[in-house]
Coordinates of C-alpha atoms and ligand atoms in Angstrom, one line a residue:
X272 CA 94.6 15.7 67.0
X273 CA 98.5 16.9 66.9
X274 CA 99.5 19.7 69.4
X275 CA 102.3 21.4 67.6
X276 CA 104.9 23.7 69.9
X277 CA 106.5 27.3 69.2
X278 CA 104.1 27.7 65.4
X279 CA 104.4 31.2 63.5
X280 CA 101.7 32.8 63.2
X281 CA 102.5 34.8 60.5
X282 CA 100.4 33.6 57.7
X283 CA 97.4 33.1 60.0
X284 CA 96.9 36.7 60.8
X285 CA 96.1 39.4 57.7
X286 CA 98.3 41.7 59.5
X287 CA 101.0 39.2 58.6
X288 CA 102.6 39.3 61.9
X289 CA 105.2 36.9 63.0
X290 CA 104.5 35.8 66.2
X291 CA 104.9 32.3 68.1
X292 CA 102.2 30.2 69.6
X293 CA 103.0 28.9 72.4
X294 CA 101.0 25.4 71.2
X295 CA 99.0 25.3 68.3
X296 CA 96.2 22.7 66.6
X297 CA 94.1 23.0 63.8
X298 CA 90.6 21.7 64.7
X299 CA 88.4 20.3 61.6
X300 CA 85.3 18.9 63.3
X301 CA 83.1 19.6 66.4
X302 CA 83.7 16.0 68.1
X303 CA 87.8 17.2 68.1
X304 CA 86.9 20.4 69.4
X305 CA 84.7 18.9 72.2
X306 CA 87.8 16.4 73.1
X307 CA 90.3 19.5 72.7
X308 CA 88.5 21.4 75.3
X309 CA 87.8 19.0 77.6
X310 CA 91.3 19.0 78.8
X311 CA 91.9 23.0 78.1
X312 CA 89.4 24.9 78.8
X313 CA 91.9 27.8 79.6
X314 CA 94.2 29.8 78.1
X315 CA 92.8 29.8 74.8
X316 CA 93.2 31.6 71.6
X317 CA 90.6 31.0 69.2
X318 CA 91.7 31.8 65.7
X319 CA 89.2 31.7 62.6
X320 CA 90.5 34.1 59.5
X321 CA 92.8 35.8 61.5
X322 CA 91.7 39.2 59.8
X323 CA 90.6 41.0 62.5
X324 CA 93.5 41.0 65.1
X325 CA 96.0 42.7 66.3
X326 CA 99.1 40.3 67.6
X327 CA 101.4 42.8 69.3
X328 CA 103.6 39.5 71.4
X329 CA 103.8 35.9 71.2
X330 CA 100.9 33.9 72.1
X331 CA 101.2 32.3 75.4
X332 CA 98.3 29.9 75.1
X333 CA 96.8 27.2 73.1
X334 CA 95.8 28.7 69.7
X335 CA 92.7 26.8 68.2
X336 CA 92.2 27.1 64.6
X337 CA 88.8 26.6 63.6
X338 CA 88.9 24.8 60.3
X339 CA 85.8 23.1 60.6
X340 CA 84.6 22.8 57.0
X341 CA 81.1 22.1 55.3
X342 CA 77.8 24.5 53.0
X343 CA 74.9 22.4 53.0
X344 CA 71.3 23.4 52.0
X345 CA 69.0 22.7 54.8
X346 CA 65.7 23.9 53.5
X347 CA 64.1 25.4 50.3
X348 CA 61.3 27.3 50.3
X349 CA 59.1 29.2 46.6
X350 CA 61.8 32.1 47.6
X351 CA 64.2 31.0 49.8
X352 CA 67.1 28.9 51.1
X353 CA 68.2 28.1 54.2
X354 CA 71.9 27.4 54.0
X355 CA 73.9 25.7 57.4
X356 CA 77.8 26.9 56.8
X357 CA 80.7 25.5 58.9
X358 CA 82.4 27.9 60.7
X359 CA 86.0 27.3 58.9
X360 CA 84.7 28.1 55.8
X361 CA 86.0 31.4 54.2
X362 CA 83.8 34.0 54.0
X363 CA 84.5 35.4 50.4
X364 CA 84.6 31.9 48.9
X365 CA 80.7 31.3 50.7
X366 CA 79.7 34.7 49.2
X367 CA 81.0 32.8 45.2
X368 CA 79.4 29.9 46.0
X369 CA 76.1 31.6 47.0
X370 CA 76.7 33.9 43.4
X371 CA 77.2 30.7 41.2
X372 CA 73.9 29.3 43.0
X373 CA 71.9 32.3 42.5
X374 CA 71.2 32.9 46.2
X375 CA 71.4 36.4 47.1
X376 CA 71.4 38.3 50.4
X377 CA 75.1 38.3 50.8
X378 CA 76.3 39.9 47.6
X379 CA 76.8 43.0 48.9
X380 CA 79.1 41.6 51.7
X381 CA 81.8 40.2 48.9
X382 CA 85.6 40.0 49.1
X383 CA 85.1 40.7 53.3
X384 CA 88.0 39.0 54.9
X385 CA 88.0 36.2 57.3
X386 CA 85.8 33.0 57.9
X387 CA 82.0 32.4 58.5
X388 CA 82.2 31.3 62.1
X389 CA 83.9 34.8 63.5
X390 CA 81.2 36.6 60.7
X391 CA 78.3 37.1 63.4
X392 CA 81.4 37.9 66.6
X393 CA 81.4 41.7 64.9
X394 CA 78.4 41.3 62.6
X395 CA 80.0 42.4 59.6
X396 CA 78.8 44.9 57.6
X397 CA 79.9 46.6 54.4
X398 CA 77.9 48.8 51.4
X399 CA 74.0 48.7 53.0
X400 CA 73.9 44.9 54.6
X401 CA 75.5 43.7 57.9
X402 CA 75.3 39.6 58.7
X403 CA 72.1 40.4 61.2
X404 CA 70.1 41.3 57.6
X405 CA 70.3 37.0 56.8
X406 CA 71.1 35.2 60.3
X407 CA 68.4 33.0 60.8
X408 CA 70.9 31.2 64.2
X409 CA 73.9 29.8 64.8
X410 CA 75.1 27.1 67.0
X411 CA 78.1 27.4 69.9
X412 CA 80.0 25.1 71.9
X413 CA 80.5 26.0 75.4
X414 CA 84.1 25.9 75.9
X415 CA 83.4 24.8 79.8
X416 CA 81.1 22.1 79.6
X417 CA 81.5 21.4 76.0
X418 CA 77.7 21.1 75.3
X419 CA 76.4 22.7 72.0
X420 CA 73.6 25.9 71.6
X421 CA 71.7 27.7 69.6
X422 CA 71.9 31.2 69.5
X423 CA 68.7 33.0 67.0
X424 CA 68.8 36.2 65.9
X425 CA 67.0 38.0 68.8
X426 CA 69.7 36.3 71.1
X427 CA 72.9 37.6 69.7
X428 CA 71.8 41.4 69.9
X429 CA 73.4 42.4 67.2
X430 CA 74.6 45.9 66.8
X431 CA 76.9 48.1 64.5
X432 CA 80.1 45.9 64.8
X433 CA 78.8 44.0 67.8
X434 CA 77.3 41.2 69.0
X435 CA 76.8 39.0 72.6
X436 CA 79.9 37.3 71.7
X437 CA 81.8 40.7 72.0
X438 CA 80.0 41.4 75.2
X439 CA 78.4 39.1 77.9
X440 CA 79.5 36.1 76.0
X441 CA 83.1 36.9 75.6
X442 CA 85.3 33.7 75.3
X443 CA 82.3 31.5 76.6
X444 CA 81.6 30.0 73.2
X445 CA 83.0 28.9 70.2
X446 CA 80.4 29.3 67.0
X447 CA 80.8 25.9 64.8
X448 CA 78.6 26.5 61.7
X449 CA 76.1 29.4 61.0
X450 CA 72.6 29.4 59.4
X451 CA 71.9 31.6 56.8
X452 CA 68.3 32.6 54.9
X453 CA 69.5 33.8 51.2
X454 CA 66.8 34.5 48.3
X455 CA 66.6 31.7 44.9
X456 CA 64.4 33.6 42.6
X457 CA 63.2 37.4 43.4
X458 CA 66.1 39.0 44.9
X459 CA 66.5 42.6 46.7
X460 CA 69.0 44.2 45.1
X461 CA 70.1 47.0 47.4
X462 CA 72.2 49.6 45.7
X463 CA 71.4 52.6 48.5
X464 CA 74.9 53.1 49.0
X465 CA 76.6 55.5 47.1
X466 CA 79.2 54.3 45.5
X467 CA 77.4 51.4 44.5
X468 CA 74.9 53.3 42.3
X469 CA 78.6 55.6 40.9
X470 CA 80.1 52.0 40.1
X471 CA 77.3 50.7 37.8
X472 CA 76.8 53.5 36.2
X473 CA 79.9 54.0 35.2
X474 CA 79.2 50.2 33.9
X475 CA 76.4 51.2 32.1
X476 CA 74.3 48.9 34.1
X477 CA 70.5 49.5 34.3
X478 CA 69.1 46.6 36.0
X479 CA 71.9 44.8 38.2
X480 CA 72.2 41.4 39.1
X481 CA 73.0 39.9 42.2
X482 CA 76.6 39.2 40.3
X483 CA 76.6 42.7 39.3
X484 CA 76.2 44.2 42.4
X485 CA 79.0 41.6 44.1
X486 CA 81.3 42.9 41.2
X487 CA 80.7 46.6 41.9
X488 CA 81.5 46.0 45.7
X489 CA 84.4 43.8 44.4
X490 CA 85.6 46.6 42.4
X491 CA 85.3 49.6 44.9
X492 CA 86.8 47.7 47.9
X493 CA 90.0 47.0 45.6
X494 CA 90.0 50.3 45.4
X495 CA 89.9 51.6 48.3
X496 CA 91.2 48.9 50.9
X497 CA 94.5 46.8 50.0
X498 CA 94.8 43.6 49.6
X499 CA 96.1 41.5 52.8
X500 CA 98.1 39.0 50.6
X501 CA 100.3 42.0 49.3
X502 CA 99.8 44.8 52.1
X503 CA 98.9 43.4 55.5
X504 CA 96.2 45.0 57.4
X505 CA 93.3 44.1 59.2
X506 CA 90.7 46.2 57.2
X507 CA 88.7 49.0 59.4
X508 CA 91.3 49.6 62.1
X509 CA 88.8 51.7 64.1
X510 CA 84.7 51.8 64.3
X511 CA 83.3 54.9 62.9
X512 CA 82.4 56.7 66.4
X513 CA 78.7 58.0 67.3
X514 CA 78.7 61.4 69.0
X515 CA 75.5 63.4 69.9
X516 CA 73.9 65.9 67.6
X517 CA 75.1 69.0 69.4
X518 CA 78.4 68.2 69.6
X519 CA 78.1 67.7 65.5
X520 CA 76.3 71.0 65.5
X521 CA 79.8 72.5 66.9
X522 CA 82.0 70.5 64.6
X523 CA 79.8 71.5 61.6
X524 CA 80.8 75.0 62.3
X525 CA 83.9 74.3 63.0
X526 CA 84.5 71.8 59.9
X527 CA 81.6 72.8 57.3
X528 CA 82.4 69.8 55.1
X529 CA 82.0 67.3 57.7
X530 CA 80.6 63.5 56.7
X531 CA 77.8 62.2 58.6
X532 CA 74.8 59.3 58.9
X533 CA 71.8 60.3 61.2
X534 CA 71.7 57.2 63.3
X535 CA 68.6 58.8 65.6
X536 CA 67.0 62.2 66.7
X537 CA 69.6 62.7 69.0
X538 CA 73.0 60.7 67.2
X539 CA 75.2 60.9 64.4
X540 CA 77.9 58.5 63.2
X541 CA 80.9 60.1 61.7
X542 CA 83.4 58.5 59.5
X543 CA 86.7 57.7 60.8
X544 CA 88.6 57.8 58.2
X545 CA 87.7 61.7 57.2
X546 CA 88.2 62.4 61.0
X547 CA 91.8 60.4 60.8
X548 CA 92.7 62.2 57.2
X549 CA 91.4 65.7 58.7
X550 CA 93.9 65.4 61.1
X551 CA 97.0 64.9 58.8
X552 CA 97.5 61.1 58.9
X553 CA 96.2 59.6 55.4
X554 CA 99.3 58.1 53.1
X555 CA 101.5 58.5 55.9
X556 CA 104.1 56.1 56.4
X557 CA 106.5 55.6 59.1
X558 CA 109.6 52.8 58.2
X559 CA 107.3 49.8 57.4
X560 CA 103.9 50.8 58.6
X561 CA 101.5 53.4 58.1
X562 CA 98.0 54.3 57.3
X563 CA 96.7 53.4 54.2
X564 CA 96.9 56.0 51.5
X565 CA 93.1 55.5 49.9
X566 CA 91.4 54.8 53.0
X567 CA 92.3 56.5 56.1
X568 CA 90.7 54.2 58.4
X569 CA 93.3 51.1 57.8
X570 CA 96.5 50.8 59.3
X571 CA 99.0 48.4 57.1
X572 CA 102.1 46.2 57.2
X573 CA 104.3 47.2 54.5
X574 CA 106.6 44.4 56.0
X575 CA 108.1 43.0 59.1
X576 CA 106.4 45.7 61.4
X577 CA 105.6 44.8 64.6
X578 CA 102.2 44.8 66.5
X579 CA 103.3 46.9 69.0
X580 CA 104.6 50.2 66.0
X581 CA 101.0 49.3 64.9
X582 CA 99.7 49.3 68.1
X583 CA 101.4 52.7 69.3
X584 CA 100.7 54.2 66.0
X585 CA 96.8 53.6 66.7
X586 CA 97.3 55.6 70.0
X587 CA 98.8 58.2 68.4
X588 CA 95.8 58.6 65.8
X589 CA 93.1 58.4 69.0
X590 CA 95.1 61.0 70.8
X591 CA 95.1 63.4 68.1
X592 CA 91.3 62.8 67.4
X593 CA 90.4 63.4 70.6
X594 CA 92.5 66.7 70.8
X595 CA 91.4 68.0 67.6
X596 CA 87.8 66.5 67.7
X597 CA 87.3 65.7 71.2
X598 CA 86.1 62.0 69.6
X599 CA 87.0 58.8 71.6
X600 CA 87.7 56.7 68.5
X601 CA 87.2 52.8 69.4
X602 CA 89.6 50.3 67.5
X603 CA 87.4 47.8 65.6
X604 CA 90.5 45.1 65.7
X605 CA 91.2 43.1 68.6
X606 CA 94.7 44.0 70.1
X607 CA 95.9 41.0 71.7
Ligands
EPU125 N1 86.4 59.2 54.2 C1 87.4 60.2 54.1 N2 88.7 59.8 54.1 C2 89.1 58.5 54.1 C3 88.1 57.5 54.2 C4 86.8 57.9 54.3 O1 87.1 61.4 54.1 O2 90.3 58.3 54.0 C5 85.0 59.6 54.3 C6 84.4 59.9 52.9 O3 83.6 61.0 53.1 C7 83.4 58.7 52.7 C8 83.1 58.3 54.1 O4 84.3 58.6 54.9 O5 82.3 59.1 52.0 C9 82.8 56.8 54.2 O6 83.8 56.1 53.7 P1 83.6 54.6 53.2 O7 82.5 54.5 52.2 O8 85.0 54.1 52.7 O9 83.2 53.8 54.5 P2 83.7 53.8 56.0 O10 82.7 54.3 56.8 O11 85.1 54.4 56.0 C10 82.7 51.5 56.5 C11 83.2 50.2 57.1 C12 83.9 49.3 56.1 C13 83.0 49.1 54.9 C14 82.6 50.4 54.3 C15 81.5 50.3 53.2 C16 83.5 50.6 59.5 C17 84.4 50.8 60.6 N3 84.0 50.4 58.3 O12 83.9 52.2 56.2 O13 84.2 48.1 56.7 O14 83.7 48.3 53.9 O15 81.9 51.2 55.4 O16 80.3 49.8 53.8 O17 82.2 50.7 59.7 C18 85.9 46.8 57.8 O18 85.1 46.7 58.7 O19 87.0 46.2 57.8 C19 85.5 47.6 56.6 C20 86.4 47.8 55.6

């Protein structure tokens, strides 16, 4: 294990922002990790993709980059697979493997940035399927004592973006490898999402594949969301907020064309990115930064901004929602 001093982190964060560590190692198995945070259990900064952060200074810690590497089929069942994945492993290149396999479940979730282990953190979610839809457990090491646990399903209560490791569990535990329940034979092919159903038929495509599917979602997210190795950004900057029924009743009359998802009697979830575009801020661009001209709801790095024009541009788009919708809007990236 090699400490390294004064690292850029500019290629480990989609954003693309340059900023120092203060020390730096990359971890590739659980025994190092145990030994690593035996002596420093403090002042950590635990890194998987990097896709989902915000660095606005330099890092005054120990930055742990979880590389921990491995896919091994555990169990097979008439149906089913159960599949234990390391948490280094990149999450798009999991979802290939699992296509040229046949195993489906996670087709749906294709081309999402960042790594397995920091998957169930925000229980990522995209076109009809979030993580929660195929966790079966996954198993943490107590950054204190070092000792290793399994978390199930019921134990991480998972919700929209959200997890125990966001709440109660914040920077207690570091997730080392993730366990997975896919389909091998009949698989359920889930297409209730719009522009799903607009992409294949467009294709002329009847009766989709699991392959299928992962290419229509492949297709519409280039669309739409750009990609970090050209234009950095950390996808969704902000979680689509959840305001009560009469307050959407008000809106409605104030904004007749107004998206929404029932999410109870009493709830509806709006999307951000119409709420940010309604308010004048799609395509616009401010030196190197800006918000993203197909999708509203993502901030990007044309180049060399820092975290803190993204950072203050964020504020200025929560302000303005709040006095034109009177929405709190939440950022889905952690600003650090
Ligand atoms: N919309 C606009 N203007 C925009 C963007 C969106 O009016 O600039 C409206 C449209 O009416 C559209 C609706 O918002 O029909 C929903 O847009 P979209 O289908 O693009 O989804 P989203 O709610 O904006 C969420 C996730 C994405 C995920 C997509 C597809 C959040 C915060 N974001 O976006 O996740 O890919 O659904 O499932 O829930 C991510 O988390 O990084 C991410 C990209």
């Amino acid at each position: 294990m090699v400490i390294e001093k004064n690292i850029s982190l500019k290629h480990l964060n989609s954003f693309g922002m340059h900023v120092l560590a203060k020390e730096y190692t990359s971890i590739e198995s659980k025994q190092v990790l145990a030994k690593v945070l035996n002596t420093n259990s403090s002042n950590l900064l635990v890194l998987g993709g990097g896709s989902n952060m915000l660095l606005t200074k330099d890092v005054d810690a120990l930055v742990l980059h979880i590389n921990i590497k491995g896919i091994e089929v555990i169990s097979v069942f008439e149906n089913n697979v159960k599949i234990r994945v390391s948490a280094g492993e990149n999450w798009h290149e999991f979802v290939c493997w699992c296509l040229q396999k046949n195993y489906g479940g996670v087709e749906n979730l294709s081309l999402i940035p960042g790594n397995v282990g920091t998957a169930p953190i925000q229980n990522i979610g995209a076109y009809g399927v979030e993580l929660k839809d195929i966790f079966i457990s996954c198993e943490a090491m107590n950054i204190e004592t070092q000792e290793l646990r399994t978390f199930y399903k019921e134990d991480c209560n998972f919700g929209y973006r959200n997890s125990i490791f966001k709440e109660e569990l914040k920077g207690k535990y570091i997730i080392t490898s993730v366990i997975l329940e896919l389909s091998r034979l009949e698989h359920t092919i889930k297409t209730n999402y719009g522009a799903i159903e607009s992409e294949l038929k467009n294709n002329g495509i009847e009766n989709p594949t699991i392959q299928d599917i992962s290419k229509s979602v492949i297709s519409i997210r280039n669309s739409k969301l750009p990609n970090p190795k050209d234009i950095g950004n950390s996808g969704s900057f902000f979680k689509n907020p959840v305001i009560s029924y009469s307050q959407f009743e008000l809106l409605k009359n104030q904004f007749p064309k107004i998206p929404y998802f029932e999410i109870s009697e009493t709830t509806v979830k709006i999307p951000a990115g119409w709420l940010i575009e309604t308010a004048g801020f799609k395509g616009k661009t401010f030196k190197n930064y800006g918000v993203h001209n197909k999708q509203a709801l993502v901030l990007v790095n044309y180049g060399n901004a820092s975290g803190k024009d993204i950072f203050e541009l964020s504020k200025k788009i929560q302000e303005a929602i709040l006095i034109v919708f009177d929405i709190i809007l939440e950022s889905e990236v952690n600003i650090l």
